[in-house]
N, CA and C of each residue as an Amber inpcrd file, in Angstrom:
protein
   357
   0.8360000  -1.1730000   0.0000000   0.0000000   0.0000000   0.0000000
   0.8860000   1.2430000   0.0000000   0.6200000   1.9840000  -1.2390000
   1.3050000   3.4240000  -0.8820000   0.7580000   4.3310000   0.0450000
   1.1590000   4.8600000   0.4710000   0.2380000   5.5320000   1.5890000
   0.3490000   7.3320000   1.4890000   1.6550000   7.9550000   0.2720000
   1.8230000   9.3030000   0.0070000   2.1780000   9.2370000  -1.4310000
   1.4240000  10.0910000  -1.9590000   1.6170000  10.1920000  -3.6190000
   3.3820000   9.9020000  -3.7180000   4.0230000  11.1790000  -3.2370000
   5.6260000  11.0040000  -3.3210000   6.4460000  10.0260000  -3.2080000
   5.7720000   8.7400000  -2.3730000   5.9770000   6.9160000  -2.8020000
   5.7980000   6.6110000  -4.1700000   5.2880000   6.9820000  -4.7460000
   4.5880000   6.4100000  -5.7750000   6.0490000   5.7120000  -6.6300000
   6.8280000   6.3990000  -7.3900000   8.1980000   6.0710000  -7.8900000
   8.5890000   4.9810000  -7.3880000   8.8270000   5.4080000  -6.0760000
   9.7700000   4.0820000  -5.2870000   9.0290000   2.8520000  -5.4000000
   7.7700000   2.7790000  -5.4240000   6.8790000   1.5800000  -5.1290000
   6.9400000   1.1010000  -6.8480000   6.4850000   2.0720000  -7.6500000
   6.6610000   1.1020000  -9.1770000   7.6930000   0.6490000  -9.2840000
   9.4370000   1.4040000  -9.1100000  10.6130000   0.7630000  -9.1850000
  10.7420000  -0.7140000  -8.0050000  10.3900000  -0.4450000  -7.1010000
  10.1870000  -1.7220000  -6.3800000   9.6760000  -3.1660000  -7.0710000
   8.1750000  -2.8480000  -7.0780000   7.1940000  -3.7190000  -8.0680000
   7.8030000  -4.0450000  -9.3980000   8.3990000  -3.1030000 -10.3860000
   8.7140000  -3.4700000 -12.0410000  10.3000000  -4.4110000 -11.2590000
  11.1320000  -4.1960000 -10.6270000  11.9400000  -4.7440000 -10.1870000
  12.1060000  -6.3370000  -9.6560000  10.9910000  -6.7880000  -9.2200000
  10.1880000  -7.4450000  -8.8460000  10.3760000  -8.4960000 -10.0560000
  10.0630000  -8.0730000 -11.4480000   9.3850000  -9.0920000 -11.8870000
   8.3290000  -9.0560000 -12.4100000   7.4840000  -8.9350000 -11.4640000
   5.6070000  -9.4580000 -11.3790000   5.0230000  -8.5450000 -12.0690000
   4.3230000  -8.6160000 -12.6730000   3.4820000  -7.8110000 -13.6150000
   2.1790000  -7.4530000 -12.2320000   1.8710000  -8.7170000 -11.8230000
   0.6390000  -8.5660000 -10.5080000   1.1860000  -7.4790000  -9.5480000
   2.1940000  -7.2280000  -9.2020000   3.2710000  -6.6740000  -8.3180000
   2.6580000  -5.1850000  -9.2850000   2.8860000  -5.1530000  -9.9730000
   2.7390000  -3.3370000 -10.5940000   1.5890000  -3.8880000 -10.5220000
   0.5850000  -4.1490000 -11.2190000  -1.0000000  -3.8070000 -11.4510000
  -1.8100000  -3.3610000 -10.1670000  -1.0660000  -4.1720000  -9.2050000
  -1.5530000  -3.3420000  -8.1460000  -1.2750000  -1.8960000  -7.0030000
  -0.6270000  -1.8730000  -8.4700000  -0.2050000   0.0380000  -8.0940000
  -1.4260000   0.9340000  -8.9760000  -2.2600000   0.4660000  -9.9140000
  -3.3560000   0.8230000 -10.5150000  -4.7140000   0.6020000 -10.1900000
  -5.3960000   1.6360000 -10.1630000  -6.6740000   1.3960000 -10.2680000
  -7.5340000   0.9620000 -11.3720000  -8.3420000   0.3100000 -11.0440000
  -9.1560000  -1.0070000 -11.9940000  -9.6360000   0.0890000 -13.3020000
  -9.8660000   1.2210000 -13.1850000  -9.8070000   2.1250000 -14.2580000
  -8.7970000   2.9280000 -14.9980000  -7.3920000   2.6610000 -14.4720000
  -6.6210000   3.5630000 -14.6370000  -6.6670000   3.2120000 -16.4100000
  -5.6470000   4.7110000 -16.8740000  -5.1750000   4.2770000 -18.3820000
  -3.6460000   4.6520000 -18.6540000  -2.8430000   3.8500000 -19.4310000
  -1.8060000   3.7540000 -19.0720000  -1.4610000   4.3680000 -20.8380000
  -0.3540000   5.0350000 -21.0630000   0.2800000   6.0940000 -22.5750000
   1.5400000   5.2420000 -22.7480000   1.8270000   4.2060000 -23.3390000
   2.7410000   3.6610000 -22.9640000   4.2990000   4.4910000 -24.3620000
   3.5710000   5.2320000 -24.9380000   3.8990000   6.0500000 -26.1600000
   4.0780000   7.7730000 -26.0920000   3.2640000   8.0570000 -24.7590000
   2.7610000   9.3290000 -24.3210000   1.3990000   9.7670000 -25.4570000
   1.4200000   9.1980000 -26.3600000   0.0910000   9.0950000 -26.8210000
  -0.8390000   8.0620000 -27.0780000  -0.7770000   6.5210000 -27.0770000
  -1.7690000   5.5810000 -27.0880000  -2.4080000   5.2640000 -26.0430000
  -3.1340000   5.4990000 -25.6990000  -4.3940000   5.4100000 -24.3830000
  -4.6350000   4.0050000 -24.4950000  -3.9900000   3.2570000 -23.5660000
  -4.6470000   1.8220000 -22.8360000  -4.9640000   1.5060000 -21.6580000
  -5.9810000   0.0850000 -21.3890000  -7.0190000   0.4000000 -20.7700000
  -6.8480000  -1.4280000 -20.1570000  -7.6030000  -1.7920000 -19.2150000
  -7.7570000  -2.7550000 -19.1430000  -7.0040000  -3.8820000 -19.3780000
  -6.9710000  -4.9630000 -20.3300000  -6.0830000  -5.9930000 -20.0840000
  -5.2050000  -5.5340000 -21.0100000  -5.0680000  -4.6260000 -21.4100000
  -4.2150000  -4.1080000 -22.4810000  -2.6510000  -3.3290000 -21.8070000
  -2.8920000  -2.6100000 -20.6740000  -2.3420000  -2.6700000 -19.7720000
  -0.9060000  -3.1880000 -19.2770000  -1.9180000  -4.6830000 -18.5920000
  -0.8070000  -6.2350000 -18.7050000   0.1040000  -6.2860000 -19.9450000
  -0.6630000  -6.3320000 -21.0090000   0.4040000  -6.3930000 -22.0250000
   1.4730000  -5.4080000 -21.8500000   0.8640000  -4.5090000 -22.2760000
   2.1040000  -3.0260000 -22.3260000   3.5210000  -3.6320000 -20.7550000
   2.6560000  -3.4690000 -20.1070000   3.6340000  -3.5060000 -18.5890000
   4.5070000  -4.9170000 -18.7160000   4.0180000  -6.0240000 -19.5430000
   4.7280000  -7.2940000 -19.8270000   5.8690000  -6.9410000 -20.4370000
   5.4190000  -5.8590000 -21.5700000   6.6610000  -5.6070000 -22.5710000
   7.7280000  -5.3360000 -22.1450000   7.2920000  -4.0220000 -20.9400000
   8.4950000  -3.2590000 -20.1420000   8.9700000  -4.4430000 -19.2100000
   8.8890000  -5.0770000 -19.0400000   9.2780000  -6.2270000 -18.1510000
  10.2580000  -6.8920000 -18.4580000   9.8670000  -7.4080000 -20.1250000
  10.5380000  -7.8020000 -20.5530000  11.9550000  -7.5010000 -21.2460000
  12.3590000  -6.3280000 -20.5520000  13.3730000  -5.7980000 -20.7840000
  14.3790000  -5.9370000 -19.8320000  14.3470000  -6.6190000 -18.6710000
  14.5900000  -7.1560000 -17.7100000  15.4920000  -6.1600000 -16.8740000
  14.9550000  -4.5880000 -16.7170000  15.4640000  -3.9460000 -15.3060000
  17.0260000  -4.0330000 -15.2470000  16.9330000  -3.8200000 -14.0250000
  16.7040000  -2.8060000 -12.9350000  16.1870000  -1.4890000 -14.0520000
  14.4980000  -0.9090000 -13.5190000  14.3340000   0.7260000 -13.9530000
  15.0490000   1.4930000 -12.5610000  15.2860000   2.4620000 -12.7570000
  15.6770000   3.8280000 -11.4940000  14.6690000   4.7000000 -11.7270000
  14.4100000   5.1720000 -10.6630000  13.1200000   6.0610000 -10.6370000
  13.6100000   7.0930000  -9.6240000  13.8500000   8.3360000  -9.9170000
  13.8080000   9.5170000  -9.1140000  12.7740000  10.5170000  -9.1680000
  12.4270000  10.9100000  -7.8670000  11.0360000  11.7590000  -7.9520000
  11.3520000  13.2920000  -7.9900000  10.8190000  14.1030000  -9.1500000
  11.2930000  15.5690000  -9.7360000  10.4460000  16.3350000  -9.0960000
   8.7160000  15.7820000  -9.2170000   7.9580000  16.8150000  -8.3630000
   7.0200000  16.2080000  -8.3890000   5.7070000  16.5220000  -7.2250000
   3.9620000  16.6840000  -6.7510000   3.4840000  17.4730000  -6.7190000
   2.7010000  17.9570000  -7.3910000   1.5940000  18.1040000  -6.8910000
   0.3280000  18.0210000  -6.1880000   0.1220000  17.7900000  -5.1490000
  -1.1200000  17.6800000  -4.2600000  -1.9980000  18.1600000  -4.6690000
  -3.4360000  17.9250000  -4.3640000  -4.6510000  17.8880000  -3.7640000
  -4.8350000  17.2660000  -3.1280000  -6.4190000  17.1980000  -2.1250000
  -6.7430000  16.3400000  -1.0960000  -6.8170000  14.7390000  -1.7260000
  -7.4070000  14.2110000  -2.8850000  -7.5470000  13.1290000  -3.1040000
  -7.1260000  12.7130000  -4.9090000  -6.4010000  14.0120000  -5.4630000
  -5.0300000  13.3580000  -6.8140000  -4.0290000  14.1030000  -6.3260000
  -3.2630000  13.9090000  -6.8030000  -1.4630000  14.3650000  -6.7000000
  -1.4340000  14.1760000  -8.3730000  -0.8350000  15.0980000  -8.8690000
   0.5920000  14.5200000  -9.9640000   1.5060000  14.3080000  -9.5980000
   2.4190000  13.1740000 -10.3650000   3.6630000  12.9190000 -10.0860000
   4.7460000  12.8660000 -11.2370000   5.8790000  13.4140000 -10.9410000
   6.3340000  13.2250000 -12.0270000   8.2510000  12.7770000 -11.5480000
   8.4200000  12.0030000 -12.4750000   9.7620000  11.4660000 -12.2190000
  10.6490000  11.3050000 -12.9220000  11.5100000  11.1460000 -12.9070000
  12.7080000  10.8880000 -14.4980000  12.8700000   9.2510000 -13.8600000
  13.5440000   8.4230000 -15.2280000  14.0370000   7.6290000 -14.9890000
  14.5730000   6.9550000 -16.1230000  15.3650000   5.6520000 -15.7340000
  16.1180000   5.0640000 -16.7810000  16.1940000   3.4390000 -16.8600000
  15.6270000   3.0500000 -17.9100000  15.8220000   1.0750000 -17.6460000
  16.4830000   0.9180000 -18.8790000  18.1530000  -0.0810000 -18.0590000
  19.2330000  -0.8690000 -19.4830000  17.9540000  -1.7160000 -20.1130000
  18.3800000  -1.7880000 -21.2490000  18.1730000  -3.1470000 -21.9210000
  18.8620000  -3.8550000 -22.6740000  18.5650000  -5.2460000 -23.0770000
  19.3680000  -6.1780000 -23.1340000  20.7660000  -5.9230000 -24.2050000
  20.2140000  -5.0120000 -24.9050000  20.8940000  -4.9830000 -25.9700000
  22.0360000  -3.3810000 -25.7770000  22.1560000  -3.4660000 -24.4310000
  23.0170000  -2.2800000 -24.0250000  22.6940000  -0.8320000 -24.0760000
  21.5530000  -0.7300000 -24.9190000  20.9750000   1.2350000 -24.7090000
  20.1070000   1.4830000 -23.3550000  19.8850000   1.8170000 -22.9440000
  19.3970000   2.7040000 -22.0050000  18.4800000   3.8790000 -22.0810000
  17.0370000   3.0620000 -22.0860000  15.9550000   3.9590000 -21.9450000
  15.4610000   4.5630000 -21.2270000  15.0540000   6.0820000 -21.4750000
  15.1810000   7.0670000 -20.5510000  13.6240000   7.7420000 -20.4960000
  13.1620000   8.0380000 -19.6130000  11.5700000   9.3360000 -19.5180000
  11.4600000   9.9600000 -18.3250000  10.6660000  10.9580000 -18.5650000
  10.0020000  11.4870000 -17.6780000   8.4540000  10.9310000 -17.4390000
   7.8960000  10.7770000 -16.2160000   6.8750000  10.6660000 -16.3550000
   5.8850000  11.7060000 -15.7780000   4.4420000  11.4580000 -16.4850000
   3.4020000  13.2230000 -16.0540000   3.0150000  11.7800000 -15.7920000
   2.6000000  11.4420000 -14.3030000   1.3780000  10.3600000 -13.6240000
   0.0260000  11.1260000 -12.8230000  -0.4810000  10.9770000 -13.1080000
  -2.2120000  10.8980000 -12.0040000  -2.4460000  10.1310000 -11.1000000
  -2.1540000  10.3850000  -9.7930000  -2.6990000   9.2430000  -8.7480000
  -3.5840000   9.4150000  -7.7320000  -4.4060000   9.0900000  -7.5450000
  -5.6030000   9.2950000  -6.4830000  -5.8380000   8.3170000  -5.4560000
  -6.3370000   8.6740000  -4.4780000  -6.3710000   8.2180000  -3.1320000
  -7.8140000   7.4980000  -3.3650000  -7.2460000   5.9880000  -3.0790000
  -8.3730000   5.1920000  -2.4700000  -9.1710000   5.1630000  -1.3000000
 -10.1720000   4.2620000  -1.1800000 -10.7780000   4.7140000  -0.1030000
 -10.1770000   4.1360000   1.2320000  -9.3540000   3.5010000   0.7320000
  -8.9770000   2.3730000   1.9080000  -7.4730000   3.6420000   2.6850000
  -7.2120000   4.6140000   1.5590000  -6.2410000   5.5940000   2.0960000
  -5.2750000   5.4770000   1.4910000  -4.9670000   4.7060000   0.2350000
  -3.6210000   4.1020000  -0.4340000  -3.6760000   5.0770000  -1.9910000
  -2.4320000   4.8690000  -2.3530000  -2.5880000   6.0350000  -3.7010000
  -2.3080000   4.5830000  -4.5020000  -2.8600000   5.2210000  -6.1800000
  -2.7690000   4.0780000  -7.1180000  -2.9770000   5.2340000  -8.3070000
  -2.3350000   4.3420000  -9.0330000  -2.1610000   5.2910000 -10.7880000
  -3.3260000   5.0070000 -11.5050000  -4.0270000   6.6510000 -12.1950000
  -4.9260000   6.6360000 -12.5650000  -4.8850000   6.9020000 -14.0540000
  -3.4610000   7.3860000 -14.2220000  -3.1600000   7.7420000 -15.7410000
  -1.3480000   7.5180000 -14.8180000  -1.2980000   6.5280000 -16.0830000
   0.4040000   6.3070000 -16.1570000   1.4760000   6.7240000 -17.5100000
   1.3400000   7.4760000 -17.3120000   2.3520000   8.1720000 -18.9840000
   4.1990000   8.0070000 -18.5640000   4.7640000   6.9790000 -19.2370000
   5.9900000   7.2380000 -18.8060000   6.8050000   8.2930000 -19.3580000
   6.5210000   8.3550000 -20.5590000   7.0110000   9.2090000 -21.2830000
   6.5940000  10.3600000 -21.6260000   5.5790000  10.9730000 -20.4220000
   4.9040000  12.2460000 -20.4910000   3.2760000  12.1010000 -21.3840000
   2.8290000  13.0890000 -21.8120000   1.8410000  13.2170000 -22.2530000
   2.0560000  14.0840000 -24.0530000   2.0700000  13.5500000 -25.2020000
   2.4990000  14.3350000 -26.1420000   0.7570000  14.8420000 -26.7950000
   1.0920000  15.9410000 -27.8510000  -0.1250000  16.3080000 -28.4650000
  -0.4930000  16.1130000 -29.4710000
């Protein structure tokens, strides 16, 4: 359970670190939508896929947190970060995230853009 938007980073690098695809999904809410492009809007089990892909790049990501924004129940978050892959380059983003407070008191991603939001 995250319990402050400003977790949020540490807990996906934790979770994608991990492995588990189940391990991240449950950093999302059952509605969230995830930009895995900063522009293709996915949704649902589509999601899993996308987050499989990044997986399959097999980590370690680094995640440092740049800034929040608050409100009482979203925050933005935004972070830089960087995951090797196999083939020796090193992929890099910023992310613009949406996370909102459950009821149970835990934050979860409601829009996951790693690579920002493009137009």
């Amino acid at each position: 359970m995250v319990s402050r938007p400003h977790d949020m980073p540490a807990a996906f690098a934790t979770a994608f670190n991990s492995g588990s695809v189940d391990a991240l999904l449950a950093l999302y809410r059952e509605d969230a939508v995830f930009l895995p492009d900063g522009v293709t809007v996915l949704s649902g089990p589509a999601i899993r896929e996308a987050l499989q892909g990044f997986l399959a790049l097999k980590g370690p990501i680094d995640m440092k947190l740049t800034r929040v924004v608050e409100g009482p129940s979203t925050a933005v978050v935004v972070a830089d970060w960087s995951l090797p892959t196999p083939n020796g380059t090193v992929l890099t983003g910023r992310t613009s995230d949406v996370v909102t407070r459950s009821a149970d008191g835990s934050w979860r991603y409601s829009v996951d853009a790693p690579f920002g939001v493009k137009a």
